[in-house]
Amino acid sequence: MKHYLSINDLGNLHEAVQEAITLKKQPFSFAHLGKQKTICLLFFNNSLRTRLSTQKAAQQLGLNVMVMNFGNEGWQLEFEHGVVMDAGKAEHIKEAAQVVSQYCDIVAIRAFAGLEHKEKDEREEVLQGFVKYAHIPVVNMESSVAHPLQALADAITIAEHKTIERPKVVLSWAPHPKALPHAVANSFVNMMKLQNADFVITHPEGYELNPEITKGYQIVYDQQKALENANFVYVKNWSSYADYGKVLHQDSNWKMTEKKLKKAQFMHCLPVRRNMVIEDAVLDNNQSLVIAQANNRTYAAQLVLKRILKNL
């Protein structure tokens, strides 16, 4: 594996999940792979789980880790070609990516969607800029349209906790006070395409995701109906795709409650706003898998880095 940009880069998802579960039992067994090698984690946006889990995964593989937050530590980057750089941007992606390539063996990038210009976000300028101009493997730690490390962690979590071969999995929209990107939901849908599961998406009308991603999947606008007989319920907010980046409404009736959840196991990528997105009773009961998901972020990242290191 050269880069990890989407869940599809793993090839066989089932084999990748089982490999990650095995790695979880002996996390230091491949520490020799990263010896005398360095990974650079570049953050254009805030992080808790992604930063700490990826750093831990790298260290367990023997890698040296450098971390840089572009928001307050790096020069503002220019991505357009042929421009006169006479405004606020001091460095071009062409030079920045090549320089980073000299300092490390792998670079991991986190850069959210701006949610103002759909076409610009879908070009994934930051991530694809490094893929184009860097000379080293690139790992997607969440881009404007995808979060494949989270999706792999979610697949590991489902595999560890499912009690039937073909579970029913529901992805449910929930209210949030801010406009949020589509990356987590997009990657979860793409991951579920590779699963043996009954998969349903539920959200209010107007919150449809990119139809190219959800094509072929059942979308139910009645949350209660969608949740019937669910084994896993994954809750996530996202802004409108058609009316790009807009919060159309904050219908509190879509908040996940213990009554709605019934016997299903609950999933969320975190962070989560308690009693806005999900009530306390859901997060605090033993059906909640959110801490297990967060833990699996380490082994998702470690599996990806292990495969990349084997090809260096």
CSV table of C-alpha atoms in Angstrom, one decimal:
chain,number,residue,atom,x,y,z
A,1,MET,CA,0.0,0.0,0.0
A,2,LYS,CA,1.5,3.3,-1.1
A,3,HIS,CA,-0.9,5.8,0.3
A,4,TYR,CA,-4.0,5.5,2.6
A,5,LEU,CA,-6.5,8.0,1.3
A,6,SER,CA,-9.8,6.0,1.4
A,7,ILE,CA,-11.1,2.8,3.0
A,8,ASN,CA,-10.8,1.2,-0.4
A,9,ASP,CA,-7.0,1.4,-0.3
A,10,LEU,CA,-7.0,-1.5,2.2
A,11,GLY,CA,-8.2,-4.0,-0.4
A,12,ASN,CA,-10.0,-6.8,1.5
A,13,LEU,CA,-11.6,-5.1,4.5
A,14,HIS,CA,-12.3,-8.3,6.4
A,15,GLU,CA,-8.6,-9.3,6.2
A,16,ALA,CA,-7.5,-5.8,7.2
A,17,VAL,CA,-9.9,-5.9,10.3
A,18,GLN,CA,-8.6,-9.3,11.4
A,19,GLU,CA,-5.0,-8.2,10.9
A,20,ALA,CA,-5.7,-5.1,13.1
A,21,ILE,CA,-7.4,-7.3,15.8
A,22,THR,CA,-4.3,-9.5,15.8
A,23,LEU,CA,-2.0,-6.5,16.0
A,24,LYS,CA,-4.1,-5.2,19.0
A,25,LYS,CA,-3.0,-8.3,21.0
A,26,GLN,CA,0.7,-7.7,20.4
A,27,PRO,CA,1.1,-4.0,19.5
A,28,PHE,CA,4.9,-3.9,19.8
A,29,SER,CA,5.5,-7.0,17.6
A,30,PHE,CA,6.4,-4.9,14.6
A,31,ALA,CA,8.4,-2.2,16.3
A,32,HIS,CA,11.4,-3.0,14.0
A,33,LEU,CA,9.5,-1.8,11.0
A,34,GLY,CA,9.8,1.9,12.0
A,35,LYS,CA,13.3,1.8,13.4
A,36,GLN,CA,15.2,4.9,12.2
A,37,LYS,CA,12.2,6.1,10.2
A,38,THR,CA,10.1,9.2,10.9
A,39,ILE,CA,6.4,10.2,10.4
A,40,CYS,CA,5.3,13.8,10.3
A,41,LEU,CA,1.7,14.5,11.4
A,42,LEU,CA,0.5,17.8,9.9
A,43,PHE,CA,-2.7,19.3,11.4
A,44,PHE,CA,-4.6,22.0,9.6
A,45,ASN,CA,-7.5,21.5,12.1
A,46,ASN,CA,-7.9,20.5,15.8
A,47,SER,CA,-7.7,17.0,17.0
A,48,LEU,CA,-7.7,14.8,20.1
A,49,ARG,CA,-8.2,11.1,19.1
A,50,THR,CA,-6.6,11.4,15.7
A,51,ARG,CA,-3.5,13.0,17.0
A,52,LEU,CA,-3.0,10.9,20.1
A,53,SER,CA,-4.0,7.6,18.5
A,54,THR,CA,-1.9,8.1,15.4
A,55,GLN,CA,1.1,9.1,17.4
A,56,LYS,CA,0.7,6.1,19.7
A,57,ALA,CA,0.4,3.8,16.7
A,58,ALA,CA,3.5,5.2,15.2
A,59,GLN,CA,5.5,4.9,18.4
A,60,GLN,CA,4.4,1.2,18.8
A,61,LEU,CA,5.8,0.6,15.3
A,62,GLY,CA,9.2,2.2,16.4
A,63,LEU,CA,8.7,5.4,14.3
A,64,ASN,CA,10.0,8.8,15.4
A,65,VAL,CA,7.1,11.3,15.4
A,66,MET,CA,7.0,15.0,14.4
A,67,VAL,CA,3.9,17.0,14.9
A,68,MET,CA,3.1,20.4,13.4
A,69,ASN,CA,-0.1,22.4,13.7
A,70,PHE,CA,-0.4,24.6,10.7
A,71,GLY,CA,-3.0,26.8,12.3
A,72,ASN,CA,-0.4,28.6,14.5
A,73,GLU,CA,2.9,27.1,13.7
A,74,GLY,CA,3.3,27.0,9.9
A,75,TRP,CA,3.2,29.4,7.0
A,76,GLN,CA,-0.2,29.8,5.3
A,77,LEU,CA,0.0,27.6,2.2
A,78,GLU,CA,-1.1,28.6,-1.4
A,79,PHE,CA,-2.6,25.8,-3.5
A,80,GLU,CA,-3.5,27.7,-6.7
A,81,HIS,CA,-1.1,27.6,-9.7
A,82,GLY,CA,0.2,30.6,-11.5
A,83,VAL,CA,-0.9,33.1,-8.9
A,84,VAL,CA,0.9,36.2,-7.7
A,85,MET,CA,1.5,35.5,-4.0
A,86,ASP,CA,1.2,39.1,-2.9
A,87,ALA,CA,-1.4,38.6,-0.2
A,88,GLY,CA,-1.3,36.6,3.1
A,89,LYS,CA,-0.1,33.2,1.8
A,90,ALA,CA,3.7,32.9,2.2
A,91,GLU,CA,4.5,29.4,0.9
A,92,HIS,CA,3.3,27.2,-2.0
A,93,ILE,CA,2.3,23.6,-1.6
A,94,LYS,CA,4.9,22.7,-4.3
A,95,GLU,CA,7.8,23.6,-2.1
A,96,ALA,CA,6.2,22.7,1.3
A,97,ALA,CA,5.4,19.1,0.2
A,98,GLN,CA,8.9,18.5,-1.2
A,99,VAL,CA,10.6,19.9,1.9
A,100,VAL,CA,8.5,17.7,4.2
A,101,SER,CA,9.5,14.8,2.0
A,102,GLN,CA,13.1,15.4,2.9
A,103,TYR,CA,12.4,15.4,6.7
A,104,CYS,CA,10.3,12.3,7.1
A,105,ASP,CA,9.4,8.9,5.5
A,106,ILE,CA,5.6,9.2,5.9
A,107,VAL,CA,3.4,12.3,6.1
A,108,ALA,CA,-0.2,12.2,7.6
A,109,ILE,CA,-2.5,15.1,6.9
A,110,ARG,CA,-5.7,16.4,8.6
A,111,ALA,CA,-7.6,19.2,6.8
A,112,PHE,CA,-11.3,19.7,7.1
A,113,ALA,CA,-13.8,21.0,4.6
A,114,GLY,CA,-14.4,24.7,4.5
A,115,LEU,CA,-18.1,24.0,3.8
A,116,GLU,CA,-18.4,27.1,1.6
A,117,HIS,CA,-17.4,25.9,-1.9
A,118,LYS,CA,-18.4,22.3,-2.7
A,119,GLU,CA,-16.2,21.9,-5.7
A,120,LYS,CA,-13.1,23.2,-3.8
A,121,ASP,CA,-13.8,20.9,-0.9
A,122,GLU,CA,-14.2,17.9,-3.2
A,123,ARG,CA,-10.9,18.6,-4.8
A,124,GLU,CA,-9.3,18.0,-1.4
A,125,GLU,CA,-6.6,20.6,-2.1
A,126,VAL,CA,-4.5,20.0,1.0
A,127,LEU,CA,-4.5,16.2,0.9
A,128,GLN,CA,-4.1,15.9,-2.9
A,129,GLY,CA,-1.5,18.6,-3.0
A,130,PHE,CA,0.7,16.5,-0.7
A,131,VAL,CA,0.0,13.4,-2.8
A,132,LYS,CA,1.0,15.2,-5.9
A,133,TYR,CA,4.2,17.0,-4.7
A,134,ALA,CA,5.5,14.9,-1.8
A,135,HIS,CA,7.8,12.0,-2.6
A,136,ILE,CA,6.6,9.9,0.3
A,137,PRO,CA,3.5,8.0,1.4
A,138,VAL,CA,0.5,10.1,2.5
A,139,VAL,CA,-2.0,9.1,5.1
A,140,ASN,CA,-5.5,10.7,5.3
A,141,MET,CA,-6.2,11.7,9.0
A,142,GLU,CA,-9.5,13.3,7.8
A,143,SER,CA,-9.9,15.3,4.6
A,144,SER,CA,-12.7,17.5,3.4
A,145,VAL,CA,-14.7,14.4,2.1
A,146,ALA,CA,-13.3,11.4,3.9
A,147,HIS,CA,-12.1,10.0,7.3
A,148,PRO,CA,-10.9,6.5,6.5
A,149,LEU,CA,-9.0,5.9,9.7
A,150,GLN,CA,-12.3,6.4,11.6
A,151,ALA,CA,-14.1,4.1,9.2
A,152,LEU,CA,-11.5,1.4,9.8
A,153,ALA,CA,-11.8,1.8,13.5
A,154,ASP,CA,-15.6,1.5,13.2
A,155,ALA,CA,-15.2,-1.7,11.1
A,156,ILE,CA,-12.9,-3.2,13.8
A,157,THR,CA,-15.5,-2.2,16.5
A,158,ILE,CA,-18.4,-3.8,14.7
A,159,ALA,CA,-16.4,-7.0,14.1
A,160,GLU,CA,-15.5,-7.2,17.8
A,161,HIS,CA,-19.0,-6.6,19.1
A,162,LYS,CA,-21.4,-8.2,16.6
A,163,THR,CA,-23.4,-11.2,17.8
A,164,ILE,CA,-24.9,-12.3,14.4
A,165,GLU,CA,-23.3,-12.7,11.0
A,166,ARG,CA,-25.4,-10.1,9.2
A,167,PRO,CA,-26.3,-7.3,11.7
A,168,LYS,CA,-28.6,-4.4,10.9
A,169,VAL,CA,-26.6,-1.2,11.1
A,170,VAL,CA,-28.3,2.2,11.0
A,171,LEU,CA,-26.5,5.5,10.3
A,172,SER,CA,-28.7,8.3,11.9
A,173,TRP,CA,-28.4,12.0,11.5
A,174,ALA,CA,-28.7,14.0,14.7
A,175,PRO,CA,-29.0,17.8,15.5
A,176,HIS,CA,-25.9,19.9,16.1
A,177,PRO,CA,-25.6,23.7,16.6
A,178,LYS,CA,-22.8,24.1,14.0
A,179,ALA,CA,-22.4,23.1,10.4
A,180,LEU,CA,-20.3,19.9,10.3
A,181,PRO,CA,-18.5,18.2,7.3
A,182,HIS,CA,-19.6,15.0,5.6
A,183,ALA,CA,-16.3,13.2,5.9
A,184,VAL,CA,-17.2,10.8,8.7
A,185,ALA,CA,-20.6,9.9,7.3
A,186,ASN,CA,-19.1,9.5,3.8
A,187,SER,CA,-16.4,7.1,4.9
A,188,PHE,CA,-18.8,5.1,7.1
A,189,VAL,CA,-21.1,4.6,4.1
A,190,ASN,CA,-18.2,3.5,2.0
A,191,MET,CA,-17.0,1.1,4.7
A,192,MET,CA,-20.5,-0.4,5.0
A,193,LYS,CA,-20.4,-1.1,1.3
A,194,LEU,CA,-17.7,-3.7,2.1
A,195,GLN,CA,-19.6,-5.3,5.0
A,196,ASN,CA,-22.1,-8.2,5.2
A,197,ALA,CA,-24.8,-6.2,6.8
A,198,ASP,CA,-28.3,-4.8,6.5
A,199,PHE,CA,-27.5,-1.1,6.2
A,200,VAL,CA,-29.9,1.8,6.5
A,201,ILE,CA,-29.4,5.6,6.4
A,202,THR,CA,-31.9,7.9,8.2
A,203,HIS,CA,-32.0,11.7,8.2
A,204,PRO,CA,-34.5,14.5,7.7
A,205,GLU,CA,-35.3,15.5,4.1
A,206,GLY,CA,-32.7,18.0,2.9
A,207,TYR,CA,-29.8,16.3,4.6
A,208,GLU,CA,-29.1,13.7,1.9
A,209,LEU,CA,-25.4,13.0,1.5
A,210,ASN,CA,-23.6,12.9,-1.9
A,211,PRO,CA,-25.9,10.7,-4.0
A,212,GLU,CA,-22.8,9.1,-5.7
A,213,ILE,CA,-21.8,7.8,-2.3
A,214,THR,CA,-25.2,6.6,-1.0
A,215,LYS,CA,-26.3,5.2,-4.4
A,216,GLY,CA,-28.0,1.8,-3.9
A,217,TYR,CA,-28.6,2.2,-0.1
A,218,GLN,CA,-31.9,2.5,1.6
A,219,ILE,CA,-32.6,6.1,2.9
A,220,VAL,CA,-35.5,6.3,5.4
A,221,TYR,CA,-36.8,9.7,6.5
A,222,ASP,CA,-38.7,8.2,9.5
A,223,GLN,CA,-36.0,7.7,12.2
A,224,GLN,CA,-38.3,5.4,14.3
A,225,LYS,CA,-38.9,3.1,11.4
A,226,ALA,CA,-35.3,3.0,10.4
A,227,LEU,CA,-34.2,2.0,13.9
A,228,GLU,CA,-36.5,-1.0,14.1
A,229,ASN,CA,-34.6,-4.2,15.0
A,230,ALA,CA,-31.2,-2.4,14.7
A,231,ASN,CA,-28.1,-4.1,16.1
A,232,PHE,CA,-25.8,-1.1,15.8
A,233,VAL,CA,-26.8,2.6,15.6
A,234,TYR,CA,-24.2,5.0,14.5
A,235,VAL,CA,-25.1,8.7,15.2
A,236,LYS,CA,-23.5,11.6,13.4
A,237,ASN,CA,-24.4,15.1,12.4
A,238,TRP,CA,-23.7,16.5,9.0
A,239,SER,CA,-24.7,19.7,7.1
A,240,SER,CA,-26.7,19.8,3.9
A,241,TYR,CA,-25.0,18.6,0.8
A,242,ALA,CA,-27.4,20.0,-1.8
A,243,ASP,CA,-27.6,23.3,0.0
A,244,TYR,CA,-24.0,23.0,0.7
A,245,GLY,CA,-22.7,23.5,4.2
A,246,LYS,CA,-26.0,24.8,5.5
A,247,VAL,CA,-27.8,23.9,8.8
A,248,LEU,CA,-31.4,23.6,7.6
A,249,HIS,CA,-32.8,23.0,11.0
A,250,GLN,CA,-31.9,21.6,14.4
A,251,ASP,CA,-34.8,19.3,15.0
A,252,SER,CA,-34.4,18.0,18.6
A,253,ASN,CA,-36.7,15.1,17.8
A,254,TRP,CA,-33.8,13.5,16.0
A,255,LYS,CA,-31.6,13.4,19.2
A,256,MET,CA,-30.7,9.8,20.1
A,257,THR,CA,-32.4,8.6,23.3
A,258,GLU,CA,-32.3,5.4,25.3
A,259,LYS,CA,-35.9,4.8,24.4
A,260,LYS,CA,-35.1,5.0,20.6
A,261,LEU,CA,-31.9,2.9,21.0
A,262,LYS,CA,-33.7,0.0,22.6
A,263,LYS,CA,-31.3,-3.0,22.6
A,264,ALA,CA,-29.0,-1.8,19.9
A,265,GLN,CA,-25.3,-1.0,20.5
A,266,PHE,CA,-24.5,2.7,20.1
A,267,MET,CA,-21.6,4.2,18.1
A,268,HIS,CA,-20.3,7.7,17.6
A,269,CYS,CA,-16.9,9.0,16.5
A,270,LEU,CA,-16.6,11.7,19.2
A,271,PRO,CA,-16.4,14.4,20.2
A,272,VAL,CA,-20.1,14.6,21.0
A,273,ARG,CA,-22.3,17.3,22.5
A,274,ARG,CA,-24.2,15.6,25.4
A,275,ASN,CA,-28.0,16.1,25.5
A,276,MET,CA,-27.9,17.9,22.1
A,277,VAL,CA,-26.9,15.0,19.9
A,278,ILE,CA,-27.3,12.2,22.4
A,279,GLU,CA,-28.8,12.0,25.8
A,280,ASP,CA,-26.6,11.1,28.8
A,281,ALA,CA,-28.4,7.8,29.3
A,282,VAL,CA,-27.2,6.5,25.9
A,283,LEU,CA,-23.6,7.5,26.4
A,284,ASP,CA,-23.3,6.2,29.9
A,285,ASN,CA,-24.9,2.8,29.6
A,286,ASN,CA,-23.1,-0.5,28.7
A,287,GLN,CA,-24.6,-0.4,25.1
A,288,SER,CA,-22.3,2.5,24.2
A,289,LEU,CA,-19.2,1.6,22.2
A,290,VAL,CA,-17.8,5.1,21.8
A,291,ILE,CA,-14.8,4.4,24.1
A,292,ALA,CA,-14.1,1.1,22.3
A,293,GLN,CA,-14.2,3.0,19.0
A,294,ALA,CA,-11.7,5.6,20.3
A,295,ASN,CA,-9.4,2.8,21.4
A,296,ASN,CA,-9.6,1.1,18.0
A,297,ARG,CA,-8.4,4.3,16.4
A,298,THR,CA,-4.9,3.4,17.5
A,299,TYR,CA,-5.0,0.0,15.9
A,300,ALA,CA,-6.6,1.3,12.7
A,301,ALA,CA,-3.7,3.7,12.3
A,302,GLN,CA,-1.2,1.1,13.3
A,303,LEU,CA,-2.5,-1.4,10.7
A,304,VAL,CA,-2.3,1.3,8.0
A,305,LEU,CA,1.2,2.4,9.0
A,306,LYS,CA,2.4,-1.2,9.3
A,307,ARG,CA,1.3,-1.9,5.7
A,308,ILE,CA,3.0,1.3,4.4
A,309,LEU,CA,6.2,0.6,6.3
A,310,LYS,CA,6.4,-2.9,4.8
A,311,ASN,CA,6.5,-1.3,1.3
A,312,LEU,CA,9.2,1.3,2.1
